[in-house]
Structure formats: C-alpha cells, structure tokens
Short mmCIF file of C-alpha atoms and ligand atoms in Angstrom, two decimals:
data_model
loop_
_atom_site.label_atom_id
_atom_site.label_comp_id
_atom_site.label_asym_id
_atom_site.label_seq_id
_atom_site.Cartn_x
_atom_site.Cartn_y
_atom_site.Cartn_z
CA MET A 523 0.00 0.00 0.00
CA PRO A 524 1.28 3.49 -0.77
CA SER A 525 1.85 5.48 2.39
CA THR A 526 -1.24 7.41 3.56
CA LEU A 527 1.19 9.85 5.15
CA ASN A 528 2.25 10.75 1.66
CA ALA A 529 -1.02 12.56 1.05
CA PRO A 530 0.24 16.11 1.75
CA THR A 531 2.76 15.69 -1.07
CA THR A 532 2.59 19.23 -2.34
CA THR A 533 3.36 20.74 1.05
CA THR A 534 6.25 18.33 1.60
CA ALA A 535 7.52 19.03 -1.91
CA GLN A 536 7.15 22.77 -1.48
CA GLU A 537 8.91 22.64 1.87
CA ILE A 538 11.81 20.75 0.27
CA MET A 539 12.17 23.29 -2.54
CA GLU A 540 11.82 26.29 -0.21
CA ARG A 541 14.47 24.92 2.11
CA LEU A 542 16.86 24.20 -0.75
CA HIS A 543 16.56 27.85 -1.75
CA LEU A 544 16.91 29.05 1.85
CA LEU A 545 20.09 27.03 2.35
CA ALA A 546 21.55 28.56 -0.80
CA GLN A 547 21.81 31.84 1.15
CA HIS A 548 24.75 30.29 3.00
CA THR A 549 27.32 30.99 0.32
CA GLU A 550 30.88 32.33 0.20
CA GLN A 551 30.33 34.25 -3.01
CA GLU A 552 27.42 36.64 -3.37
CA GLY A 553 25.22 35.65 -6.31
CA MET A 554 26.85 32.20 -6.60
CA MET A 555 26.43 28.88 -4.82
CA THR A 556 29.83 28.26 -3.26
CA ARG A 557 30.13 26.54 0.09
CA THR A 558 33.43 24.85 0.82
CA TYR A 559 34.55 22.99 3.90
CA LEU A 560 34.71 24.87 7.23
CA THR A 561 33.98 28.34 5.89
CA ALA A 562 31.47 30.70 7.53
CA ALA A 563 28.90 29.70 4.89
CA HIS A 564 29.50 26.04 5.73
CA ARG A 565 29.01 26.73 9.45
CA GLY A 566 25.79 28.63 8.74
CA ALA A 567 24.36 25.83 6.62
CA ALA A 568 25.23 23.25 9.28
CA GLY A 569 23.36 25.27 11.91
CA GLN A 570 20.29 25.59 9.70
CA ILE A 571 20.26 21.87 8.84
CA ALA A 572 20.61 20.96 12.53
CA ALA A 573 17.66 23.23 13.38
CA TRP A 574 15.45 21.57 10.74
CA MET A 575 16.48 18.14 12.00
CA ARG A 576 15.48 19.10 15.56
CA ASP A 577 12.13 20.47 14.31
CA ALA A 578 11.57 17.09 12.64
CA GLY A 579 11.85 15.32 16.00
CA MET A 580 15.45 14.21 15.64
CA THR A 581 18.30 14.42 18.09
CA VAL A 582 21.35 16.02 16.51
CA ARG A 583 25.07 15.51 16.98
CA ARG A 584 28.20 16.76 15.19
CA ASP A 585 31.22 14.52 14.78
CA ALA A 586 34.90 15.42 14.52
CA VAL A 587 34.81 16.16 10.76
CA GLY A 588 31.73 18.34 11.07
CA ASN A 589 29.09 15.90 9.84
CA VAL A 590 25.64 16.87 11.14
CA ILE A 591 23.84 13.70 12.18
CA GLY A 592 20.12 13.66 12.96
CA ARG A 593 18.68 10.55 14.60
CA TYR A 594 15.01 9.58 14.60
CA GLU A 595 14.84 6.92 17.27
CA GLY A 596 13.28 3.52 16.56
CA THR A 597 10.95 1.56 18.81
CA GLU A 598 13.07 -1.61 19.11
CA GLU A 599 16.22 -1.68 21.24
CA GLY A 600 19.51 -2.46 19.55
CA ARG A 601 18.37 -2.31 15.92
CA ALA A 602 20.91 -1.27 13.29
CA VAL A 603 20.34 2.14 11.71
CA LEU A 604 18.78 2.86 8.34
CA MET A 605 21.14 5.66 7.31
CA THR A 606 20.52 8.22 4.60
CA GLY A 607 22.03 11.56 3.66
CA SER A 608 24.31 13.42 1.31
CA HIS A 609 26.73 16.36 1.40
CA PHE A 610 26.21 20.04 2.21
CA ASP A 611 29.39 21.42 0.65
CA THR A 612 29.30 22.53 -2.98
CA VAL A 613 31.67 23.16 -5.86
CA ARG A 614 32.43 26.80 -6.66
CA ASN A 615 29.56 28.45 -8.50
CA GLY A 616 27.62 25.17 -8.44
CA GLY A 617 23.96 24.29 -8.09
CA ILE A 618 21.72 24.27 -5.03
CA TYR A 619 20.42 20.70 -5.35
CA ASP A 620 23.63 18.65 -5.66
CA GLY A 621 23.98 16.92 -2.28
CA LEU A 622 21.44 19.10 -0.50
CA LEU A 623 18.42 17.29 -1.91
CA GLY A 624 19.60 14.09 -0.20
CA ILE A 625 19.60 15.88 3.18
CA ILE A 626 16.58 18.15 2.93
CA LEU A 627 14.20 15.62 1.39
CA PRO A 628 14.64 12.99 4.14
CA ILE A 629 14.31 15.67 6.84
CA SER A 630 10.92 16.67 5.42
CA CYS A 631 9.87 13.01 5.28
CA VAL A 632 10.89 12.44 8.90
CA ALA A 633 9.05 15.63 9.84
CA ALA A 634 5.88 14.17 8.27
CA TRP A 635 6.28 10.93 10.26
CA HIS A 636 6.99 12.96 13.39
CA ARG A 637 3.81 15.03 12.92
CA ALA A 638 1.84 11.79 12.51
CA GLY A 639 3.49 10.23 15.58
CA LYS A 640 4.90 7.42 13.46
CA ARG A 641 8.09 5.59 14.39
CA PHE A 642 9.77 2.56 12.89
CA PRO A 643 11.25 -0.45 14.70
CA PHE A 644 14.69 0.71 13.51
CA PRO A 645 16.30 4.14 14.01
CA ILE A 646 16.76 6.42 11.01
CA GLU A 647 19.84 8.62 10.80
CA ILE A 648 20.16 11.46 8.32
CA VAL A 649 23.77 12.46 7.80
CA ALA A 650 24.56 15.86 6.34
CA PHE A 651 28.09 14.99 5.24
CA SER A 652 30.36 17.96 5.80
CA GLU A 653 32.55 17.53 2.72
CA GLU A 654 32.26 15.53 -0.48
CA GLU A 655 33.41 17.70 -3.37
CA GLY A 656 37.09 17.99 -2.43
CA VAL A 657 37.20 21.66 -3.43
CA ARG A 658 38.96 23.48 -0.59
CA PHE A 659 41.61 20.90 0.34
CA LYS A 660 41.64 18.76 -2.82
CA ALA A 661 40.50 15.75 -0.81
CA PRO A 662 36.94 14.54 -1.41
CA MET A 663 34.47 12.60 0.74
CA LEU A 664 35.95 13.66 4.06
CA GLY A 665 32.61 13.29 5.86
CA SER A 666 31.57 9.90 4.53
CA ARG A 667 35.10 8.51 4.76
CA ALA A 668 35.23 9.46 8.43
CA ILE A 669 32.03 7.51 9.08
CA ALA A 670 33.29 4.60 6.98
CA GLY A 671 36.55 4.58 8.97
CA THR A 672 38.59 5.19 5.80
CA PHE A 673 39.58 8.83 6.39
CA GLN A 674 43.13 9.33 5.11
CA HIS A 675 44.87 11.23 7.90
CA ALA A 676 47.61 12.45 5.54
CA VAL A 677 45.12 14.87 3.94
CA LEU A 678 45.09 16.88 7.19
CA ASN A 679 48.33 18.42 5.85
CA ASN A 680 46.69 19.53 2.59
CA THR A 681 46.45 23.30 2.29
CA ASP A 682 43.87 25.58 0.71
CA GLU A 683 44.63 28.43 -1.68
CA GLN A 684 45.49 30.67 1.29
CA GLY A 685 48.00 28.13 2.61
CA ILE A 686 45.80 27.14 5.58
CA SER A 687 46.12 23.45 6.38
CA MET A 688 43.06 21.30 6.86
CA ARG A 689 44.29 20.51 10.38
CA ASP A 690 44.45 24.21 11.30
CA ALA A 691 41.07 24.93 9.70
CA MET A 692 39.50 22.11 11.70
CA GLN A 693 41.00 23.30 14.95
CA ALA A 694 39.89 26.87 14.26
CA ALA A 695 36.35 25.54 13.76
CA ASP A 696 36.53 23.56 17.04
CA PHE A 697 36.78 20.14 15.42
CA ASP A 698 39.48 17.88 16.82
CA PRO A 699 41.45 15.99 14.13
CA ALA A 700 42.63 13.56 16.82
CA LYS A 701 39.03 12.41 17.22
CA ILE A 702 38.31 11.63 13.55
CA SER A 703 38.83 7.91 14.06
CA ALA A 704 36.11 7.97 16.71
CA ALA A 705 33.64 9.23 14.07
CA ALA A 706 33.70 5.80 12.39
CA ALA A 707 30.42 3.92 12.65
CA PRO A 708 30.69 0.82 14.84
CA LYS A 709 30.80 -2.46 12.93
CA ASP A 710 27.36 -3.69 11.80
CA SER A 711 25.66 -0.59 13.20
CA ILE A 712 24.32 0.45 9.77
CA ALA A 713 21.69 -1.87 8.26
CA ALA A 714 21.77 0.02 4.96
CA PHE A 715 22.66 3.41 3.50
CA ILE A 716 20.40 5.05 0.93
CA GLU A 717 21.14 8.34 -0.85
CA VAL A 718 18.74 10.49 -2.82
CA HIS A 719 20.56 12.67 -5.36
CA ILE A 720 19.83 14.61 -8.50
CA GLU A 721 20.95 12.65 -11.54
CA GLN A 722 23.43 15.31 -12.76
CA GLY A 723 22.87 14.07 -16.31
CA PRO A 724 20.20 14.00 -19.02
CA VAL A 725 19.05 10.35 -19.08
CA LEU A 726 15.86 10.68 -17.00
CA LEU A 727 15.00 14.03 -18.56
CA ASN A 728 15.32 12.65 -22.09
CA GLU A 729 13.17 9.64 -21.26
CA GLY A 730 10.50 11.67 -19.46
CA LEU A 731 11.01 9.83 -16.16
CA PRO A 732 11.13 11.49 -12.73
CA LEU A 733 13.26 8.88 -10.95
CA GLY A 734 15.94 6.30 -11.57
CA ILE A 735 17.49 3.45 -9.59
CA VAL A 736 21.29 3.55 -9.53
CA THR A 737 23.01 0.26 -10.25
CA ALA A 738 26.64 1.24 -9.54
CA ILE A 739 28.86 4.28 -9.02
CA SER A 740 31.94 4.79 -11.19
CA GLY A 741 35.39 4.53 -9.67
CA ALA A 742 37.75 7.49 -9.99
CA SER A 743 41.46 8.34 -10.03
CA ARG A 744 42.50 11.92 -9.36
CA PHE A 745 45.91 13.54 -9.64
CA MET A 746 47.65 16.89 -9.43
CA LEU A 747 50.27 17.35 -12.14
CA GLU A 748 53.12 19.83 -11.95
CA LEU A 749 55.02 20.51 -15.15
CA GLU A 750 58.26 22.44 -15.11
CA GLY A 751 59.80 23.77 -18.30
CA LEU A 752 61.74 27.00 -18.78
CA ALA A 753 60.26 30.49 -18.65
CA GLY A 754 61.58 32.78 -21.31
CA HIS A 755 60.83 35.83 -23.46
CA ALA A 756 57.74 35.32 -25.61
CA GLY A 757 59.17 37.50 -28.36
CA THR A 758 62.71 36.21 -28.64
CA VAL A 759 62.87 32.45 -28.04
CA PRO A 760 62.31 30.50 -31.30
CA MET A 761 59.52 27.94 -31.18
CA ASN A 762 61.79 24.95 -31.75
CA ILE A 763 63.94 25.49 -28.65
CA ARG A 764 61.22 26.24 -26.12
CA HIS A 765 60.41 24.17 -23.02
CA ASP A 766 56.85 25.43 -22.63
CA ALA A 767 55.13 23.76 -19.69
CA ALA A 768 51.64 24.85 -20.77
CA MET A 769 52.11 23.45 -24.28
CA ALA A 770 53.15 20.12 -22.72
CA ALA A 771 49.93 20.26 -20.71
CA ALA A 772 47.96 21.05 -23.86
CA GLU A 773 49.44 18.07 -25.70
CA LEU A 774 48.62 15.81 -22.76
CA ALA A 775 45.08 17.22 -22.56
CA LEU A 776 44.41 16.41 -26.21
CA PHE A 777 45.77 12.90 -25.68
CA ILE A 778 43.44 12.43 -22.68
CA GLU A 779 40.46 13.61 -24.70
CA GLN A 780 41.27 11.23 -27.52
CA ARG A 781 42.07 8.28 -25.18
CA CYS A 782 38.84 8.66 -23.20
CA SER A 783 36.57 9.24 -26.18
CA ASN A 784 34.63 6.31 -27.58
CA VAL A 785 35.34 3.99 -24.64
CA ASP A 786 32.03 3.18 -22.97
CA GLY A 787 31.77 4.85 -19.56
CA LEU A 788 35.34 6.25 -19.56
CA VAL A 789 35.78 10.00 -18.98
CA GLY A 790 38.83 12.18 -18.38
CA THR A 791 38.79 15.81 -17.22
CA ILE A 792 41.34 18.53 -16.56
CA GLY A 793 39.29 20.83 -14.33
CA GLN A 794 42.05 23.08 -13.04
CA TRP A 795 44.83 24.51 -15.14
CA GLN A 796 47.18 27.21 -13.92
CA VAL A 797 50.30 28.94 -15.19
CA PRO A 798 51.82 30.28 -11.97
CA ASN A 799 53.33 33.75 -12.46
CA GLY A 800 52.18 33.62 -16.07
CA ALA A 801 52.13 36.74 -18.22
CA THR A 802 51.26 37.51 -21.82
CA ASN A 803 54.88 37.99 -22.79
CA VAL A 804 56.40 35.07 -20.86
CA ILE A 805 56.71 31.48 -22.10
CA PRO A 806 55.09 29.37 -19.36
CA GLY A 807 57.84 27.92 -17.18
CA ARG A 808 55.40 26.06 -14.96
CA CYS A 809 51.95 24.63 -15.34
CA THR A 810 49.87 22.90 -12.68
CA LEU A 811 46.75 20.96 -13.48
CA SER A 812 44.28 18.53 -11.99
CA LEU A 813 43.33 15.28 -13.65
CA ASP A 814 40.20 13.23 -13.02
CA VAL A 815 39.66 9.86 -14.76
CA ARG A 816 36.54 7.77 -14.16
CA ALA A 817 34.87 4.64 -15.44
CA GLY A 818 32.24 2.20 -14.27
CA ASP A 819 34.74 -0.59 -14.97
CA ASP A 820 37.88 -0.32 -12.82
CA ALA A 821 40.09 -2.14 -15.34
CA ILE A 822 39.13 0.35 -18.06
CA ARG A 823 39.96 3.28 -15.75
CA LEU A 824 43.31 1.84 -14.67
CA ALA A 825 44.32 1.06 -18.25
CA ALA A 826 43.56 4.65 -19.24
CA VAL A 827 45.56 6.03 -16.30
CA ASN A 828 48.47 3.82 -17.29
CA ASP A 829 48.36 5.09 -20.89
CA ILE A 830 48.15 8.71 -19.70
CA GLU A 831 51.26 8.20 -17.54
CA THR A 832 53.15 6.69 -20.48
CA GLU A 833 52.13 9.55 -22.76
CA LEU A 834 53.09 12.11 -20.11
CA ALA A 835 56.60 10.64 -19.97
CA ARG A 836 56.86 10.73 -23.78
CA ILE A 837 55.67 14.33 -24.04
CA CYS A 838 57.98 15.51 -21.27
CA SER A 839 61.01 13.80 -22.75
CA LYS A 840 60.29 15.23 -26.21
CA ARG A 841 59.77 18.77 -24.86
CA GLY A 842 62.46 18.86 -22.18
CA VAL A 843 59.85 19.39 -19.44
CA ARG A 844 59.93 17.77 -15.99
CA SER A 845 56.78 16.37 -14.41
CA LYS A 846 55.55 15.43 -10.95
CA LEU A 847 52.29 13.49 -10.89
CA THR A 848 50.72 13.11 -7.45
CA LYS A 849 47.71 10.89 -6.88
CA THR A 850 45.26 12.76 -4.64
CA TYR A 851 42.40 10.29 -4.56
CA GLU A 852 41.43 6.88 -5.84
CA THR A 853 38.32 4.86 -5.38
CA THR A 854 37.01 1.71 -6.99
CA SER A 855 33.53 1.50 -8.46
CA ALA A 856 30.78 0.54 -6.04
CA THR A 857 27.79 -1.66 -6.76
CA CYS A 858 24.41 -0.77 -5.29
CA ALA A 859 23.05 -3.69 -3.27
CA PRO A 860 20.53 -5.61 -5.42
CA TRP A 861 18.09 -6.07 -2.51
CA LEU A 862 18.05 -2.33 -1.88
CA GLN A 863 17.51 -1.71 -5.60
CA ASP A 864 14.52 -4.04 -5.19
CA GLY A 865 13.36 -1.82 -2.34
CA TRP A 866 13.36 1.19 -4.67
CA ARG A 867 11.57 -0.88 -7.33
CA THR A 868 8.82 -1.76 -4.82
CA ALA A 869 8.44 1.83 -3.68
CA MET A 870 8.40 3.11 -7.25
CA ALA A 871 5.73 0.57 -8.24
CA LEU A 872 3.55 1.89 -5.40
CA ASN A 873 3.84 5.32 -6.97
CA ASN A 874 3.38 4.25 -10.60
CA CYS A 875 6.97 5.09 -11.51
CA THR A 876 8.88 3.18 -14.20
CA PRO A 877 11.91 1.61 -12.49
CA ARG A 878 14.61 2.91 -14.85
CA LEU A 879 18.05 1.50 -13.93
CA LEU A 880 21.13 3.60 -14.62
CA PRO A 881 24.76 3.86 -13.49
CA SER A 882 26.23 6.95 -11.81
CA GLY A 883 29.22 8.59 -13.44
CA ALA A 884 29.38 11.09 -10.57
CA GLY A 885 30.92 10.17 -7.24
CA HIS A 886 28.74 10.13 -4.14
CA ASP A 887 29.07 9.68 -0.38
CA ALA A 888 27.30 6.35 -0.87
CA MET A 889 30.46 4.90 -2.41
CA ALA A 890 32.45 5.59 0.76
CA ILE A 891 29.72 4.11 2.97
CA ALA A 892 29.53 1.09 0.63
CA THR A 893 32.75 -0.16 2.23
CA ILE A 894 30.92 -0.76 5.54
CA ALA A 895 27.24 -1.24 4.66
CA PRO A 896 24.98 -2.17 1.76
CA MET A 897 24.04 0.98 -0.14
CA ALA A 898 21.67 2.15 -2.84
CA MET A 899 20.80 5.41 -4.55
CA LEU A 900 17.71 7.04 -5.98
CA PHE A 901 18.25 9.55 -8.78
CA VAL A 902 15.90 12.46 -9.38
CA ARG A 903 15.53 14.03 -12.81
CA CYS A 904 17.48 17.24 -13.51
CA GLY A 905 16.10 19.97 -15.77
CA ASN A 906 18.05 22.20 -18.15
CA GLY A 907 19.46 19.31 -20.17
CA GLY A 908 20.63 17.56 -17.00
CA ILE A 909 23.34 20.13 -16.26
CA SER A 910 25.03 20.07 -12.83
CA HIS A 911 28.11 21.60 -11.15
CA ASN A 912 26.71 24.70 -12.77
CA PRO A 913 24.31 27.39 -11.49
CA ALA A 914 21.81 26.31 -14.17
CA GLU A 915 21.27 23.03 -12.29
CA THR A 916 17.56 22.59 -11.57
CA MET A 917 14.72 20.18 -10.77
CA THR A 918 10.98 20.51 -10.29
CA THR A 919 8.79 20.69 -7.20
CA GLU A 920 6.68 17.92 -8.68
CA ASP A 921 9.69 15.60 -8.90
CA ALA A 922 10.65 16.47 -5.32
CA GLY A 923 7.17 15.32 -4.28
CA ILE A 924 7.39 12.06 -6.22
CA ALA A 925 10.85 11.38 -4.79
CA ALA A 926 9.60 12.08 -1.26
CA ASP A 927 6.68 9.67 -1.76
CA VAL A 928 9.02 6.97 -3.02
CA PHE A 929 11.50 7.61 -0.22
CA MET A 930 8.74 7.27 2.39
CA ASP A 931 7.44 4.08 0.83
CA PHE A 932 10.98 2.68 0.71
CA VAL A 933 11.43 3.29 4.44
CA GLU A 934 7.96 2.02 5.34
CA ASN A 935 8.67 -1.23 3.47
CA PHE A 936 12.29 -1.51 4.55
CA ASP A 937 11.87 -4.32 7.07
CA ALA A 938 9.79 -6.34 4.60
CA VAL A 939 12.36 -5.86 1.83
CA ALA A 940 15.21 -6.83 4.20
CA ALA A 941 13.32 -9.91 5.39
CA LYS A 942 12.66 -11.00 1.81
CA ALA A 943 16.33 -10.55 0.95
CA SER A 944 17.54 -12.57 3.91
CA ALA A 945 14.98 -15.31 3.22
CA SER A 946 16.30 -15.71 -0.32
CA ASN A 947 19.95 -15.96 0.87
C1 LIG B 1452 31.23 14.80 -7.08
O1 LIG B 1452 30.41 15.62 -7.40
C2 LIG B 1452 32.05 14.20 -8.09
O2 LIG B 1452 31.57 13.26 -8.76
O3 LIG B 1452 33.14 14.69 -8.34
MN1 LIG B 1453 28.87 17.47 -6.87
MN1 LIG B 1454 26.76 15.43 -5.04
#
C-alpha cells in the first residue's frame, strides 16, 4: 500500500524546494552557490540543517569532521540504523540541489512521520556529510570517509589556496582531528545506507522519467600534475627550442580527450589549469593541473591512467619538461546492493513510476559508505538538459514530491524488503 502519510505531497515538496533555496543563502560568493569545507557559509548551513532536524523530532550531533547527524529513534532496542544523507558542501559556482536534496528531502519526510506520531522499529539517521566535493583541500568525501573509517589522515596536511592546512582549519572551527577515528560507525551498526541525489545528467529528462534506480557508481582516479619547463621571453625564443610547460599540458590534454573518447563509460577531465606567475609575454615555465579519470569498470579506468602516464613521460622527454604526478584520490567502483535496488523498485511501483536502472558517473558519499554497509541510490531528474556543477542546475517541485513519496514508501517497506532478501539468501 502506498503510504497514507504521503497525502500532503505538495506541502512536503514545497517545503523541500523552499528549504533548498533558503540554504543557498549560505554561500561564500554573493550571487553564486559556493560553500566549501569549514567556511562561515558552511558553518551557517550546518546550523540551519541541525535546526530543521530538531524540528523534525530528531536528536542532533556533530562529529569530529563536522558531519551533522540527525537521529530519529526507533521503537526496538539495539536495531541497526537505516542511514541516509548526502553532502552540504558545494563546488564553486555550483547548483543548489547537488547533495542538498539528499539531506533536505529525508528531513521533510521524517518531519511528516513525526507530525503523525509514526516511528519505525529501527532508528533512522540522516547524515549531512560535511565535505564531499574535495574543493577546498583537494580531498573529497571527508565526511563519509570518516564515518566509513577510511579517512586518510595524511590529507590533514593539505592546504587551501590561502596556505591554511586542513588541520588548522578544523581546529579553528573547534573540530578535533585527533578524534576523527572515533567518528567511524561501529561495525554492523548500519543496516543500509540510501542516498537520494539529483541525476546530474540528461538520461531521466530525455526519457520523461522522474526517478531512476542507480546500479553502480563509477570509480575514480584523481591527480595533481606539476610541469616544469623553462620560462623565457615570448618574443625572442624560437619555437623549436622552447620548453613550454603549458604546451606540454595542452598536448597531454588532447591525448586524454582522444584516449577517453569512444570507450564506454570512460571519462577524463582537466578541471584546473594554472600557469603560476604567467604573463602575456612570458613562455610558461610552470603549469599545474588537476586530472580526473573515471569509469564504471575499474580495469578500463586503470588502463587509461596507465596510458596517460606513459604519454606524459613521452611528451615531457620530447619537450624537455619535468613532471611530478601526485595521486590525490582513488576509489574503486561501487555496486548498489541488489536487494536495496529491489526496495526502490517496490516503492516506485507503489507510486506508478517506471523503475529505470542507470549507473552513476558522478561520485557520491554512498560509495564511501559502501565499504561498511549495503548501499543504494535514488536519482531524481534534472532539468536544463541535466546540467550540474553549474548554477543552471535545476529540478521541479513535482519531482521532489514524487521522490519524497518513493522515499517514504521505501522506508515504510524496509523491514519487509530486508526480510525477503535474507529469506532468499
Ligand atoms: C562529485 O560531485 C564528483 O563526482 O566529483
Ligand atoms: Mn557534486
Ligand atoms: Mn553530489
């Protein structure tokens, strides 16, 4: 049976959309959605999220990496948690739905259950993960990795553009890096993790479907590359004797584009590209760039990375440029638990939704939590051609309502779906 609590869909949907817009006021850059780890905007958003969690009948705690965790207590002692959530940091000049939908939507659903006096045998925890995008300190998924117990302590030494280390930023914000290990969820304490997220692509939009069930999340390899050539006068040094670091980068970039094109699911991106101390009349002596390679199939991704490294060595030797390639992040692809995908299918059937299956090319907190608990994701259709990591990112109130209905039905049927899965094992 579809949930009778789902009746006030429009008010729940409107609340979700209003809150997403309200949260967008917590930004570092006026007129843009930018909220990076441990900034004033980040602190403001955390406070607002915590307040909404409390209003929804949840108890709220912060952990040592700044995750905001709301708990809606269950009725049975000792039951493992049904965990949900997503991240509340953003990329620079990004959208207002990426991550936030997966926090705000469950809070509104819990609020509806709280108003109706409904509790489940199991506790529900909504985690607003403090950091996923890796923007400020070039280290992604800090929040979900802390909960998964896979936080890489070396990244505490990473510095932001102002030279502030992550360790110092945490201490200044009253978070104790020495306590990060204690943020890890105890073994077997999470029954399942589910994440609602905008699709960040055009598949659902093009097929006229509001929701999709994610099958797996692509693995990723990320690097910073420093190229060092020789600065010189742009007017006097002949082309054939230059050691131009930016041209070496350009040649590598074109190789990456060609290598990653036409291989199913493989993508390569240079998202940051700087010529330190560059000037119009100076041959670039240095060039620093980021590199992000992803694929649903780990072997395909690793083969591409290997080829890129080989090509980098060839280009550098030919051009007399030195290179330093530093891996900043690597994660394998993560499969969404089939029994949880079935749970989405059941909930979608109750709401007359076609259960479209699709992979996720984007990374998500769910992939970090997948190392300690079964996980699954529900995608919600994006508008504007499916654009994301862009201020044009959008979705509709109607889709927020459908997603909330499906989320509520998923939770209400969770014990039945889990029992069916364990019976068939
Ligand atoms: C997160 O948005 C990522 O996929 O990089
Ligand atoms: Mn994102
Ligand atoms: Mn996201």
